[in-house]
Each structure stands twice: as C-alpha cells, then as structure tokens.
Short mmCIF file of C-alpha atoms in Angstrom, two decimals:
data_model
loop_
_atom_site.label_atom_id
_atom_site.label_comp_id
_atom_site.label_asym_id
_atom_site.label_seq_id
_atom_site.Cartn_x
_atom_site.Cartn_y
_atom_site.Cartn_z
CA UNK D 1 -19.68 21.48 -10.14
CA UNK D 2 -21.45 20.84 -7.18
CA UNK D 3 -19.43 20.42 -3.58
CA UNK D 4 -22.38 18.91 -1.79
CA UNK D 5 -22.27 16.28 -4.91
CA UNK D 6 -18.43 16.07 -4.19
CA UNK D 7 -19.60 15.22 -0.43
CA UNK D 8 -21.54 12.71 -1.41
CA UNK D 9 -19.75 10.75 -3.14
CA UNK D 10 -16.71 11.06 -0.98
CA UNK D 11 -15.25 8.40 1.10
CA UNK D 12 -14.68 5.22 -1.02
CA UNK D 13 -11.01 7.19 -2.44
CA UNK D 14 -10.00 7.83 1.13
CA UNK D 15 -10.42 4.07 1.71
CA UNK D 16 -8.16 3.42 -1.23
CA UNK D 17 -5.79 6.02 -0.28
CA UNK D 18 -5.24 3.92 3.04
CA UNK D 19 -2.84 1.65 0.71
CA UNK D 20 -0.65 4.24 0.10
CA UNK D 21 0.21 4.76 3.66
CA UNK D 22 0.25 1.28 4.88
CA UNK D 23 3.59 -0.05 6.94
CA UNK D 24 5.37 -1.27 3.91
CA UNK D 25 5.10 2.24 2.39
CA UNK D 26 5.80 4.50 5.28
CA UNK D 27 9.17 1.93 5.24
CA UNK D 28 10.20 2.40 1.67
CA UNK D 29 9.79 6.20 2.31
CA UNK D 30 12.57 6.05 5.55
CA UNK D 31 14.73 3.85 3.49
CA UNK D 32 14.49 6.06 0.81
CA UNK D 33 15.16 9.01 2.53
CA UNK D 34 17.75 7.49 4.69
CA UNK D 35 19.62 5.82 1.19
CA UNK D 36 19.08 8.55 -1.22
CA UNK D 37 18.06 12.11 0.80
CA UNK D 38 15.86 14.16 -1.26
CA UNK D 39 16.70 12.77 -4.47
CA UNK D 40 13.98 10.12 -5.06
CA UNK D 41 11.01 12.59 -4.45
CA UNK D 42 10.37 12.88 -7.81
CA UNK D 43 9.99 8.86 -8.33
CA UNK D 44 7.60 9.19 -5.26
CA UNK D 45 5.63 11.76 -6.85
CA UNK D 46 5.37 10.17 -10.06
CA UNK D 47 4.22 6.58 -8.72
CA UNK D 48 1.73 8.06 -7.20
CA UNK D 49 0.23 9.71 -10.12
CA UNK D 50 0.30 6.40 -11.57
CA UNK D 51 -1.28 4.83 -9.17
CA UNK D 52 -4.23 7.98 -9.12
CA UNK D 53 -4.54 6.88 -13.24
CA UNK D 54 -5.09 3.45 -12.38
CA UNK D 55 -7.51 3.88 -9.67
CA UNK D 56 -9.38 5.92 -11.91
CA UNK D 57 -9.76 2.84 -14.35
CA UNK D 58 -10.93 0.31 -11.20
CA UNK D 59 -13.13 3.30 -10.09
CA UNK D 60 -14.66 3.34 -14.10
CA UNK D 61 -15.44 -0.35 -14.10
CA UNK D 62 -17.36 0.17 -10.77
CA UNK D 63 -19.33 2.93 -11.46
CA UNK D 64 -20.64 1.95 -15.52
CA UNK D 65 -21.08 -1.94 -14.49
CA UNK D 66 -22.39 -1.94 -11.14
CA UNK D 67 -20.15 -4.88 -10.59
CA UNK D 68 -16.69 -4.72 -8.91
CA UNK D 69 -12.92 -6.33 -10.47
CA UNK D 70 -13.58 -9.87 -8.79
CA UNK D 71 -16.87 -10.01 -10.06
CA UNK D 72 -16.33 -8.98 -14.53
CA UNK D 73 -13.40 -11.27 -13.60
CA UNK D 74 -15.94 -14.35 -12.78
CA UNK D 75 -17.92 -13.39 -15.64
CA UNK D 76 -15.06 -13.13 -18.49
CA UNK D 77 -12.92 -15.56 -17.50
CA UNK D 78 -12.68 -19.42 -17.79
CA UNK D 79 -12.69 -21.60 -14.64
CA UNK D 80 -8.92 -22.61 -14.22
CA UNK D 81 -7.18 -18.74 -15.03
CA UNK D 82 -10.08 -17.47 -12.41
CA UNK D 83 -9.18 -19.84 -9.92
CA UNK D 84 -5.87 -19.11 -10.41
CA UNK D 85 -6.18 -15.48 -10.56
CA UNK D 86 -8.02 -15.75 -7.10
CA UNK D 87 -5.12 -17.48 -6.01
CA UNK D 88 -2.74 -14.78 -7.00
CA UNK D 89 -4.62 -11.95 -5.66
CA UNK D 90 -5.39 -13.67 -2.35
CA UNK D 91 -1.31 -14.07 -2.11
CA UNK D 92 -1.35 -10.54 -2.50
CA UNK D 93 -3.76 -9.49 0.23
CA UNK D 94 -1.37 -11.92 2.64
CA UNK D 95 1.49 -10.31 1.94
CA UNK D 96 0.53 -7.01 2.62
CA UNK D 97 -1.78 -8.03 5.80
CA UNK D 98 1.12 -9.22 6.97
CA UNK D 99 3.73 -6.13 6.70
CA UNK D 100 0.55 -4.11 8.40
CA UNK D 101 0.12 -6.68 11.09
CA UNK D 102 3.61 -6.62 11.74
CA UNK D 103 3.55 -2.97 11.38
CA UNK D 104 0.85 -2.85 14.31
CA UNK D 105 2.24 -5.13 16.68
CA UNK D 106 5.98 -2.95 16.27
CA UNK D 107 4.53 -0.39 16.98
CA UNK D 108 2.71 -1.20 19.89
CA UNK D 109 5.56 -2.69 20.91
CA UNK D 110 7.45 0.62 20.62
CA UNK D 111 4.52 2.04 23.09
CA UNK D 112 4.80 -0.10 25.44
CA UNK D 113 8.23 0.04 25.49
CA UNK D 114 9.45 -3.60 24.52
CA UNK D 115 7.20 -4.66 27.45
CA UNK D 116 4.62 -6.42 24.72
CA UNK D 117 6.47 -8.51 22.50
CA UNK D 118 5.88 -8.97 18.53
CA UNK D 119 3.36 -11.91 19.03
CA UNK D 120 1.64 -10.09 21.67
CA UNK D 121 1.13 -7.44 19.52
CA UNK D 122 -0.03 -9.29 16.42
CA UNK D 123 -2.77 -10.90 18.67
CA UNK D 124 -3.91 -7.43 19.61
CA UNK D 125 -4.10 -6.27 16.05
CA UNK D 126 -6.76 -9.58 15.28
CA UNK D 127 -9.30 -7.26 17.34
CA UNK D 128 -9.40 -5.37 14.45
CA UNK D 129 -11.47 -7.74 12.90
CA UNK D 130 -14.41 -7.22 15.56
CA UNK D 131 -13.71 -3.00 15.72
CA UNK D 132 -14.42 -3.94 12.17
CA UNK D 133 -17.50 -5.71 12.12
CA UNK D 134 -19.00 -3.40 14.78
CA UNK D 135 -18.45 0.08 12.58
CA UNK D 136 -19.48 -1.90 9.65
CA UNK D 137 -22.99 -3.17 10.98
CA UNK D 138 -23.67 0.74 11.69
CA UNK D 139 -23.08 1.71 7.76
CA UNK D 140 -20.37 2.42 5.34
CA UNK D 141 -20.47 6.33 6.71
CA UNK D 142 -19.51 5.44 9.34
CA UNK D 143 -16.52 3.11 8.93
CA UNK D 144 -15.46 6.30 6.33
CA UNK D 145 -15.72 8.30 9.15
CA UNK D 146 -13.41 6.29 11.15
CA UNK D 147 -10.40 6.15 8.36
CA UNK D 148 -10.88 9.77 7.62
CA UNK D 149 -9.94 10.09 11.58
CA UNK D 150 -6.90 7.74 11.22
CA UNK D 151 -5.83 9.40 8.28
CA UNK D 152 -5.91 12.77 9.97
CA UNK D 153 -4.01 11.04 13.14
CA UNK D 154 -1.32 10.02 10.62
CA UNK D 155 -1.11 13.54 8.92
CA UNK D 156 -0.89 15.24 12.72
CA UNK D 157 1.99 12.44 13.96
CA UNK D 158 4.37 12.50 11.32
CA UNK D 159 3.50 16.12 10.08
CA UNK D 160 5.06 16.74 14.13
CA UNK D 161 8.03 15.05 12.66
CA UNK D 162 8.28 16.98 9.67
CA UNK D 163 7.91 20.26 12.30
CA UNK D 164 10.22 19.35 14.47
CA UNK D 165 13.04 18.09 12.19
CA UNK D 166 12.53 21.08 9.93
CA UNK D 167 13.69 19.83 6.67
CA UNK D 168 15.61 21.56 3.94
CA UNK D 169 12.68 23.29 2.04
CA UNK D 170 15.00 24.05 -1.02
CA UNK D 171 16.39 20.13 -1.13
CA UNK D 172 12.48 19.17 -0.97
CA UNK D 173 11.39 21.02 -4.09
CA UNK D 174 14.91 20.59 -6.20
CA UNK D 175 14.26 16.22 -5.25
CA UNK D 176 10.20 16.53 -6.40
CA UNK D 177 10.79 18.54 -9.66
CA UNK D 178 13.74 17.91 -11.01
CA UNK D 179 13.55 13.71 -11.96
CA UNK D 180 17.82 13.19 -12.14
CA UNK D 181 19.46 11.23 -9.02
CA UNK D 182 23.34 12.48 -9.15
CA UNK D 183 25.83 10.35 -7.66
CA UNK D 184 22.90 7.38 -6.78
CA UNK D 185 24.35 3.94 -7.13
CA UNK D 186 22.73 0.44 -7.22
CA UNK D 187 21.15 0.71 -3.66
CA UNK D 188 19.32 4.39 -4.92
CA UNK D 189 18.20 2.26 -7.68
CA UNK D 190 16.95 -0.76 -5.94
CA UNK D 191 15.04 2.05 -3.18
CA UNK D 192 13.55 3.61 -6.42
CA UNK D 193 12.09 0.59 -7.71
CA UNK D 194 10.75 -0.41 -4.42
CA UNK D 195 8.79 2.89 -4.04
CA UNK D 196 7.16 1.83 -7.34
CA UNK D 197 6.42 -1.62 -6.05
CA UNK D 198 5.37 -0.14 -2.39
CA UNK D 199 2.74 2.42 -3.83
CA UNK D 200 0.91 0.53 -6.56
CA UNK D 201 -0.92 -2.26 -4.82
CA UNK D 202 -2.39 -5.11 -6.81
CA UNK D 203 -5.59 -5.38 -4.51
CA UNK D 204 -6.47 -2.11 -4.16
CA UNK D 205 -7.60 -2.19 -7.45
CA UNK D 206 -9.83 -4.61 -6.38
CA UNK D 207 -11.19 -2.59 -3.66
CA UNK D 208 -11.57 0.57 -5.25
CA UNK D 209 -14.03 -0.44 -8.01
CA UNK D 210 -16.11 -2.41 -5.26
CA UNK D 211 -16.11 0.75 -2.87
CA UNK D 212 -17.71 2.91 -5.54
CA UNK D 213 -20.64 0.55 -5.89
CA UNK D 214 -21.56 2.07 -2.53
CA UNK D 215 -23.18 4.97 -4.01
CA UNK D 216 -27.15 4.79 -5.46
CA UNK D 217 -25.90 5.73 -9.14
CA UNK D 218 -28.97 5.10 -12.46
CA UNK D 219 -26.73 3.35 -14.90
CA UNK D 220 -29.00 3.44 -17.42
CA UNK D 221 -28.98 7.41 -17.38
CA UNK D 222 -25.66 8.04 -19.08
CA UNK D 223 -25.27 11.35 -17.32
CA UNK D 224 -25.65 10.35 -13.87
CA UNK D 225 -22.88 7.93 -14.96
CA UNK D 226 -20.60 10.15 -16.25
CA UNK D 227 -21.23 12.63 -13.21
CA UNK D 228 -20.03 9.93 -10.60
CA UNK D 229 -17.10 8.91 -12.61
CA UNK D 230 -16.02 12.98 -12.33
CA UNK D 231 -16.69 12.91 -8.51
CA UNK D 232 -14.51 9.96 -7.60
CA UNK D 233 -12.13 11.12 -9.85
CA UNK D 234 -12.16 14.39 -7.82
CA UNK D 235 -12.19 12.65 -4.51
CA UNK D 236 -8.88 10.16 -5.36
CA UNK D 237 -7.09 12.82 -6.33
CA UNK D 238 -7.69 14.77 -3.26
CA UNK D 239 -7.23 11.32 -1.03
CA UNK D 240 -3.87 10.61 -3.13
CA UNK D 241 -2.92 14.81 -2.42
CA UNK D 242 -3.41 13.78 1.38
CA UNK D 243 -1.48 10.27 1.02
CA UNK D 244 1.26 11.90 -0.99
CA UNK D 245 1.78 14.71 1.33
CA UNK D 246 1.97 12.24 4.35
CA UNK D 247 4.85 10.26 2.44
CA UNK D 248 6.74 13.70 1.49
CA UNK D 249 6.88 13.94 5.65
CA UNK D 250 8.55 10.42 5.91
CA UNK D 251 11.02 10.73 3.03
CA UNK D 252 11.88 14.60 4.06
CA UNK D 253 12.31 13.39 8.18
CA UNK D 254 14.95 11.27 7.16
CA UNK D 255 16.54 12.74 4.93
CA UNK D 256 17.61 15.29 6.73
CA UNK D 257 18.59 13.77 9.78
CA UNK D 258 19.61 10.75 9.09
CA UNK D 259 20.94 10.35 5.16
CA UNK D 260 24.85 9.83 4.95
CA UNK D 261 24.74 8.82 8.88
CA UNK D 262 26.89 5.67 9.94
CA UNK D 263 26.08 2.76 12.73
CA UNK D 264 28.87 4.85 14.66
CA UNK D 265 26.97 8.48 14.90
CA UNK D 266 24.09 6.84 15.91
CA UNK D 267 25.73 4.35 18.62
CA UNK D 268 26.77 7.64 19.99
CA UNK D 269 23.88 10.22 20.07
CA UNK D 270 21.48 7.48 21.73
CA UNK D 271 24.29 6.34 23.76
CA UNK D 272 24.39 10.06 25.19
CA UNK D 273 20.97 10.32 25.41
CA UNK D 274 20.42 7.15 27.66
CA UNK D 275 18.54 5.42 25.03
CA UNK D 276 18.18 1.25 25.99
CA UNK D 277 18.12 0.28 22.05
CA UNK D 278 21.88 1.78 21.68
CA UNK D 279 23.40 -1.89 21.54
CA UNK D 280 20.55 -2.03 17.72
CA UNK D 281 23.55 0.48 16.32
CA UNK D 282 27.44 -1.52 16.39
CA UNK D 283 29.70 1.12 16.67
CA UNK D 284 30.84 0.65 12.77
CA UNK D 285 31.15 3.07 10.07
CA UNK D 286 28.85 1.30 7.71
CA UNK D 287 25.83 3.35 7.01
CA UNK D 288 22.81 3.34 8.62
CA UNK D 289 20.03 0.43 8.24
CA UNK D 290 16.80 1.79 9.25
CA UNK D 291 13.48 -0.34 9.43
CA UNK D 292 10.05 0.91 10.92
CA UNK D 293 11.33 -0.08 14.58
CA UNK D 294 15.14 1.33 13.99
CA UNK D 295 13.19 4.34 12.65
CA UNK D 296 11.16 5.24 15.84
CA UNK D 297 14.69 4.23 17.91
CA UNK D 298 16.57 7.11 16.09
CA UNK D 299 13.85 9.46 16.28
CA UNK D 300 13.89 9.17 19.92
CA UNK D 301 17.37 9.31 20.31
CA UNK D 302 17.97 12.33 18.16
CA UNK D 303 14.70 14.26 19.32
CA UNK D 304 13.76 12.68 22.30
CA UNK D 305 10.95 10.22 23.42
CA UNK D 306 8.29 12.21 22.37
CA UNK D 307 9.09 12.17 18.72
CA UNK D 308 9.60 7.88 19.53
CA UNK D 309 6.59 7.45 20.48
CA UNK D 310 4.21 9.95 18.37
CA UNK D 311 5.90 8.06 15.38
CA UNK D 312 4.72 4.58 17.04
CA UNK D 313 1.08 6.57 17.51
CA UNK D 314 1.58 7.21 13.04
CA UNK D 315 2.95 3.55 12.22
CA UNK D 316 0.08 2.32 14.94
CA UNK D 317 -2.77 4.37 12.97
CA UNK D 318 -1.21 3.23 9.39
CA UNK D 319 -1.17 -0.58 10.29
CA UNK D 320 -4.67 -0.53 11.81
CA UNK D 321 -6.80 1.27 9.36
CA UNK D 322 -5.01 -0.79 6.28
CA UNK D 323 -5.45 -4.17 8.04
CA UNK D 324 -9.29 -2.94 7.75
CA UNK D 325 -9.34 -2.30 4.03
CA UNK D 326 -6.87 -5.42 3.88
CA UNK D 327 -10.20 -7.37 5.53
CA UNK D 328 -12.40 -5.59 3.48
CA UNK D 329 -10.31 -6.72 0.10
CA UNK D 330 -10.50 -9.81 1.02
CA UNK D 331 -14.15 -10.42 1.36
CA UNK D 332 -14.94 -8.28 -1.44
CA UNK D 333 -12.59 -10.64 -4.07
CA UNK D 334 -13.43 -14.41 -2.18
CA UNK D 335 -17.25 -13.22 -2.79
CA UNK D 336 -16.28 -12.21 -6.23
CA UNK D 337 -14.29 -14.53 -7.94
CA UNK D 338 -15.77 -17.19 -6.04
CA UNK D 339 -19.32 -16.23 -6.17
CA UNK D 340 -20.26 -16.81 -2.15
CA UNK D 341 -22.54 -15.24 -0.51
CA UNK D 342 -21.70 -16.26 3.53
CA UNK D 343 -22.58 -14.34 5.87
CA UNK D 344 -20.50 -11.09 6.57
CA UNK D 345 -18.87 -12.77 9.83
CA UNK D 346 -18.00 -15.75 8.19
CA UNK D 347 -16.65 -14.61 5.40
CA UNK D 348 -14.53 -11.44 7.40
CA UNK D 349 -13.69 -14.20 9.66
CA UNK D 350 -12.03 -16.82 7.32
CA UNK D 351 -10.23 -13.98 5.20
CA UNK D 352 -8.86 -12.54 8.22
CA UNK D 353 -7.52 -15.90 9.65
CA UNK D 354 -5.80 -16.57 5.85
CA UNK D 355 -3.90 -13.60 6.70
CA UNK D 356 -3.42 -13.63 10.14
CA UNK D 357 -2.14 -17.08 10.93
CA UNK D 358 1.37 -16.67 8.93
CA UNK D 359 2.12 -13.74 10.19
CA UNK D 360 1.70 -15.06 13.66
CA UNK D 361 4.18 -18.35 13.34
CA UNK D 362 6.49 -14.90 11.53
CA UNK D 363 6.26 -12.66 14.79
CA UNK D 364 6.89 -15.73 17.04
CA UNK D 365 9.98 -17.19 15.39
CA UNK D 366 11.46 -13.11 14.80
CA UNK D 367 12.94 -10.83 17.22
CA UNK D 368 11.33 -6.77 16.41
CA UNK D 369 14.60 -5.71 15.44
CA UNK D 370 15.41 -8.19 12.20
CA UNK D 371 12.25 -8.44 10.10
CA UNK D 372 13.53 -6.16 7.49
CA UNK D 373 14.64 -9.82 5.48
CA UNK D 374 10.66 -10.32 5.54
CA UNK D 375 9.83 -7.13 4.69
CA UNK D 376 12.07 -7.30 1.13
CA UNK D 377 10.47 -10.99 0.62
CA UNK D 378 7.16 -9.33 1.26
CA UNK D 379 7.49 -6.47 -1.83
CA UNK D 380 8.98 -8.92 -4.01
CA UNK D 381 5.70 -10.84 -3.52
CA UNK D 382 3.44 -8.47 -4.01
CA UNK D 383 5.71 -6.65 -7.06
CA UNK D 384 4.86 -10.12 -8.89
CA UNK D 385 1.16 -9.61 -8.13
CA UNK D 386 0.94 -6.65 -10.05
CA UNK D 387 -0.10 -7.78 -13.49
CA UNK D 388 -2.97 -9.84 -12.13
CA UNK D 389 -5.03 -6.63 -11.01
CA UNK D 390 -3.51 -4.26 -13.82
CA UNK D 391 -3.63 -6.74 -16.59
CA UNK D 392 -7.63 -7.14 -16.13
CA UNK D 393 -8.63 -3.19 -15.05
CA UNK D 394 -7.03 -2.70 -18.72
CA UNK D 395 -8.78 -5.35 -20.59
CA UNK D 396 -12.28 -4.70 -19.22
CA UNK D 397 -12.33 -0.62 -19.35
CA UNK D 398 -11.66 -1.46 -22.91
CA UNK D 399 -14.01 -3.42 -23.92
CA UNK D 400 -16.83 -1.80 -25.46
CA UNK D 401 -19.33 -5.54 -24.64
CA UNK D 402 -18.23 -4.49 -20.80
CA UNK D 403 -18.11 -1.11 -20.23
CA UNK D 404 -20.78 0.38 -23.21
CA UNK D 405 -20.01 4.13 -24.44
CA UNK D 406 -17.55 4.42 -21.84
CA UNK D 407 -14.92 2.25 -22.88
CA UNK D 408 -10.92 3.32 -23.05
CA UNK D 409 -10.17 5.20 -25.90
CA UNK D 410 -6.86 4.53 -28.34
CA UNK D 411 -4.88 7.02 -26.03
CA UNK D 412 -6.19 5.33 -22.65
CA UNK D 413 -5.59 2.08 -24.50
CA UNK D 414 -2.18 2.18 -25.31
CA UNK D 415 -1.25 4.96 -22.00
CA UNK D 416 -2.37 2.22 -20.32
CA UNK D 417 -1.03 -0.47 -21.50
CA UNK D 418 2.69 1.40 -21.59
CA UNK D 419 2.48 2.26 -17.79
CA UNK D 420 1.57 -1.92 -16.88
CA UNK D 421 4.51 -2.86 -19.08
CA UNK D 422 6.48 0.08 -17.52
CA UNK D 423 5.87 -0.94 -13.98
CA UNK D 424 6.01 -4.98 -14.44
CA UNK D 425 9.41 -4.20 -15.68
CA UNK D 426 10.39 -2.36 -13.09
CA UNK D 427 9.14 -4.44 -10.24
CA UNK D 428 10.59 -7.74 -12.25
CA UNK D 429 13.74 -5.90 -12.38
CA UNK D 430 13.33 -5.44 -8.36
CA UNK D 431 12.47 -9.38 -8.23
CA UNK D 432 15.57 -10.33 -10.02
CA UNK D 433 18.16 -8.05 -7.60
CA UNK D 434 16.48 -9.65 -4.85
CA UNK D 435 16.92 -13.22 -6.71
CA UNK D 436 20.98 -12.50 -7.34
CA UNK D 437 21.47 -11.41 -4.08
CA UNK D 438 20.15 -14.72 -2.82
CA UNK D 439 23.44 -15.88 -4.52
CA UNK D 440 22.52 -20.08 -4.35
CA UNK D 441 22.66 -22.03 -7.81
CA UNK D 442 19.12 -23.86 -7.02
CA UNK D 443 17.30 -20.79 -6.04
CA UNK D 444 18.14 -20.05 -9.65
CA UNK D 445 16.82 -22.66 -11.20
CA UNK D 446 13.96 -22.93 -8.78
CA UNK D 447 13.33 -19.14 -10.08
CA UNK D 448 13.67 -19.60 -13.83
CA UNK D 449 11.19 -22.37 -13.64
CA UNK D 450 8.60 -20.30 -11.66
CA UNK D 451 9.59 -17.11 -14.18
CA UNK D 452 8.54 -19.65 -17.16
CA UNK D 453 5.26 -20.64 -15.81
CA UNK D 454 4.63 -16.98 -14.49
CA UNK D 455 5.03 -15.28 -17.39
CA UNK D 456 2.99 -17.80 -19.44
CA UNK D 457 0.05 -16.92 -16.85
CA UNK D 458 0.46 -13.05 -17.71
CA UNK D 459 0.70 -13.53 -21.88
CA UNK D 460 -2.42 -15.33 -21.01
CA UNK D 461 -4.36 -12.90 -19.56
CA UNK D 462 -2.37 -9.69 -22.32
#
C-alpha cells in the first residue's frame, strides 16, 4: 500500500460522492430526522453502503475496459432499448438537476433574504455552466480541487449545526446500530424508503465509471489493473465516510430539535424571536412539515440568524457542486450512448439547457415555500430510473466477453443481483404510496398502463 498511489488516483470518488449530498438528499435527511428522530440512522447507513458496493461495480467497468457505462451500453445493446435507455437516463439527470437548481436558487434566496426570488435564483445557478467550463479547460485537478473545497464548506456549515444543536450522542449510536424503528408508522416507512431512493442515484453510476478513465492505467498489464481497482475502491469509501458523516449532521440537527414539534411550537418560538417567515407555521397542532427552505426558517428561529444563513451557505455549496457533476453526467452519457463527439461547449451547453429550462417555467409558476409537491414527484422519478443504471453495471461486470479475468464472481453475481431487486422493490413500493395518495381513478389506470410497459423494458434488459 502506497499513499502517494492513493493520492493519485484520488478525486474521481469525491466527484461521485457529490450525489450523496445533493439538495434532494440533505432534504430526505431533515424529513427524516424531523418524522422519525434517530431511528432511521441505521437505513441511512446501510443505503449508503449499498450505494459504496455499487459504485465499486461502475468504478470496475471503467478501470478493466477503458470505456465508461454509456459507452459498453452503445456497444451491447440494440438500437431501439439504447435509445430508449438514453432516454431514461437523461430523465434521470433532469430530475435531479432540477431539485439542485431549485436547491441553489432557495438558498440564495434564503441569503438574500427573500429579496431574490426563486427564478432569480435559478438564473444565477445557469452560471454554473461557464464556472464550469472555465475550471474544466485548466484540467480535471483542478475542477477536483474545487469539489474537494465545496465538500469541505458543506462538512464546516452543517458540522456548525451539529455543534451548536448538540445532539443526543447516545440516541445517535442506539438509531445507527441497532436496525428496529419502535413505534414508526406509515410516514417512518415512506421517509425510509425515500432515503433509499435519495442516496442511490441512477446516473451516478454513469459518472463514476467515466471519472475513473481519467487516470493513465496499462490495461493490458493485469496488475496495474487490479492496483487501480484497489485505489478507487479505497478512495469511495473514504468519499462515502465524508458524505455519510455530512448526512449523520442533517438527520441528528433535526432530530433533536425539531422531531415530535407541532406548527404551534414553532409559530411561537419564531414569533418571539421576530422572525418575518412566522406566518410559514399556522398556529395548529399538526406536526411539523419541514422542506429545505422551512428548514433554514426554523434553524434561525430556534438558534438565531446565524445558524439560517450558514445552513443556506451548506444547501448553496450542495446545489452548486452537484449541478456540476449533474453537467458533467450529462455530457459524459449523450457522448456515450449517442456516440457524438461536439465540441465540449456545445455539448455542456445543450445538456445544461435540457435541464435547466423545466426547472425554470417550475421556479416561475412556484412560490419558495410549496415545492415540497415537486420535490416527492421528483424522487418518484428518479426511484423508477434505478434499474436502467443498476440493471446494466450488473450485466456487464459479469460478463467474462466484457470485462476479461475480472468479471463478477457467483457471490458478486447473485449479491448483486439481490440488492437491484431489493432496492427496485423498495423504491416501486415508494412509487405506488405516492400513486394511492394521488387518490383519482384515471391516474390509476394511466399508472398501470405505464407499470405494464415499464416493467416489460426492465425484464428486457434482466
């Protein structure tokens, strides 16, 4: 073991690791802690393992190919399941651009004090695209070097919030390592199964085996091969240690201060503190809603406008550096599955505009403080994703024409192909609560008709 090797080859598993702390996660985590306390650590802890299990597969077919997911998918695949498949993925990268747009422009919103409105906001966050382009034309280091710093702004803004709310230390451990949920009803559940559907993220697969093609590895020297595959195994564990840790600060923050808490004890608190976004909270004992926005409200009210507005600096450094690696996901499977070769501007342009545009007409039809609707609609798309990233990473690590003397195993093979059926039936359980609670007879029927022709897609590709 080497650690100037490790150095090396570090950087393409902290890019990955940006998808476990985009907007839509650092949400699930409030809700969770805010529905459930401590008690869903455990599920937290264990989706995230199996999302470090699966990277390491996408990571695999990177390193022994030379050719990223997109690309073995061209290759293996007839013309109509890889257009569709493109199709499927790209509606995958949309949905999750747009919770991290949104994410951005809330949060600067939160900054600036309601002064910049959502749209406003969502127009700033297209600059990415440029900041982008210009750390990317000065090398891959360098852009590494950038979402190691917003990583490490994210560990310092809501580790604050873990300091200054001082969770219950005891609760923490007792919720990561003991997997039972006492007293948890259907709304623990339904948090549970979005924390699943929030963590594993169809195109990061995608992204991850392209990233490690970014390292000069002989392929034809089995050792060298075998040697990389170690070091990025290394490196996304220690990126998914980081991620995971992050989370824990989330779920912990509001679980202690806010879990159990009604409309009513909130109204109160930021009524006494002067807050303006008292009127959010009706003075009802239901229990407390909380969204990213509603979040950074009753962090400020409870623990006063500092703790507001270093969580809008965390939400602000989440949704930027994962609308990067969104962009970046994007070009890597349009270029892939689609074999083009434009020019990096174009192509960062066009992919960025596919993502951007909805979520534009989104933030100027919403107010900030009711996108949570969108936000559900949002997971449920990308839950239904899932197999069309898993599915393939499975397949083509196993296939000893593809991936030579270092295909799967029997106990990869069948691991592997228990923890995709284990999380498509989770997040289809997740798309069918959402469904019910719909409660309209054609929205039914409209569903069981797309369920049909969905899960004839996915036997197709098992």
């Amino acid at each position: 073991f080497s650690f100037r090797k490790l150095w090396a080859f570090t950087g393409p598993g902290f890019l990955m690791s940006i998808a476990y702390l985009d907007p839509g996660n650092i949400e699930s985590d409030l809700q969770s802690g805010a529905v459930a306390g401590f008690k869903l650590l455990w599920v937290l802890m264990l989706a995230t393992i199996i999302g470090l299990l699966l990277q390491r597969l996408a990571a695999r077919l990177g390193v022994v190919t030379g050719l990223h997911l997109a690309e073995v998918c061209h290759r293996q695949y007839q013309k109509v399941p890889r257009i569709i498949l493109w199709l499927m993925v790209e509606l995958a990268i949309i949905g999750s651009d747009m919770q991290e747009v949104i994410g951005s422009a809330i949060a600067i919103n939160l900054l600036s004090v309601g002064k910049i409105p959502l749209w406003g906001g969502v127009l700033i966050t297209i600059a990415d695209t440029f900041v982008f382009l210009f750390l990317d034309k000065y090398g891959l280091r360098k852009l590494e070097a950038f979402f190691g710093l917003l990583i490490t702004i994210m560990a310092l803004t809501f580790g604050y919030e873990y300091i200054t709310v001082k969770p219950n230390q005891e609760k923490l451990l007792q919720g990561l390592f003991i997997p039972y949920c006492q007293d948890c009803g259907t709304a623990q559940l339904e948090q549970a199964v979005g924390i699943v559907g929030a963590v594993i993220m169809p195109h990061n697969m995608y992204l991850h085996s392209a990233l490690v093609k970014s390292r000069q590895v002989n392929r034809a020297d089995k050792r060298q091969v075998r040697e990389a595959n170690k070091y990025f195994f290394i490196e996304s564990c220690v990126a998914l240690f980081v991620s995971f840790i992050i989370n824990i600060f989330v779920v912990t923050v509001f679980a202690e201060a806010f879990f159990n808490k009604t409309n009513a004890d909130v109204n109160q608190v930021c009524a006494n503190s002067s807050s303006p976004h008292s009127s959010l909270f009706p003075n009802n004992n239901q229990t407390l809603e909380v969204d990213i926005y509603k979040g950074g409200v009753v962090l400020g009210c409870y623990f006063g406008p500092a703790a507001l507005y270093i969580w809008a600096i965390g939400i602000l450094a989440a949704g930027q550096s994962s609308t990067m690696t969104g962009t970046y996901s994007g070009q890597f499977v349009m270029e892939g599955f689609l074999n083009l070769r434009w020019s990096r501007f174009a192509r960062v342009l066009l992919t960025r505009s596919i993502a951007v545009t909805p979520t534009l007409f989104v933030a100027i039809f919403q107010d900030v403080e009711h996108l949570t609707g969108m936000n559900d609609f949002l997971n449920v798309l990308m839950s239904l994703q899932l197999p069309f990233a898993l599915i393939p990473v499975l397949t083509f690590t196993s296939l000893p024409s593809v991936m030579r003397d270092f295909a799967n195993g029997l106990f990869w093979r069948v691991a592997g192909g228990l923890l995709i059926l284990l999380i498509c039936a989770i997040n289809m359980y997740f798309v069918v609560a959402y469904v019910m609670a719909l409660n309209h007879l054609g929205l039914y029927i409209g569903a069981a008709v797309l369920s049909v022709i969905y899960l004839s897609f996915v036997a197709y590709l098992v």
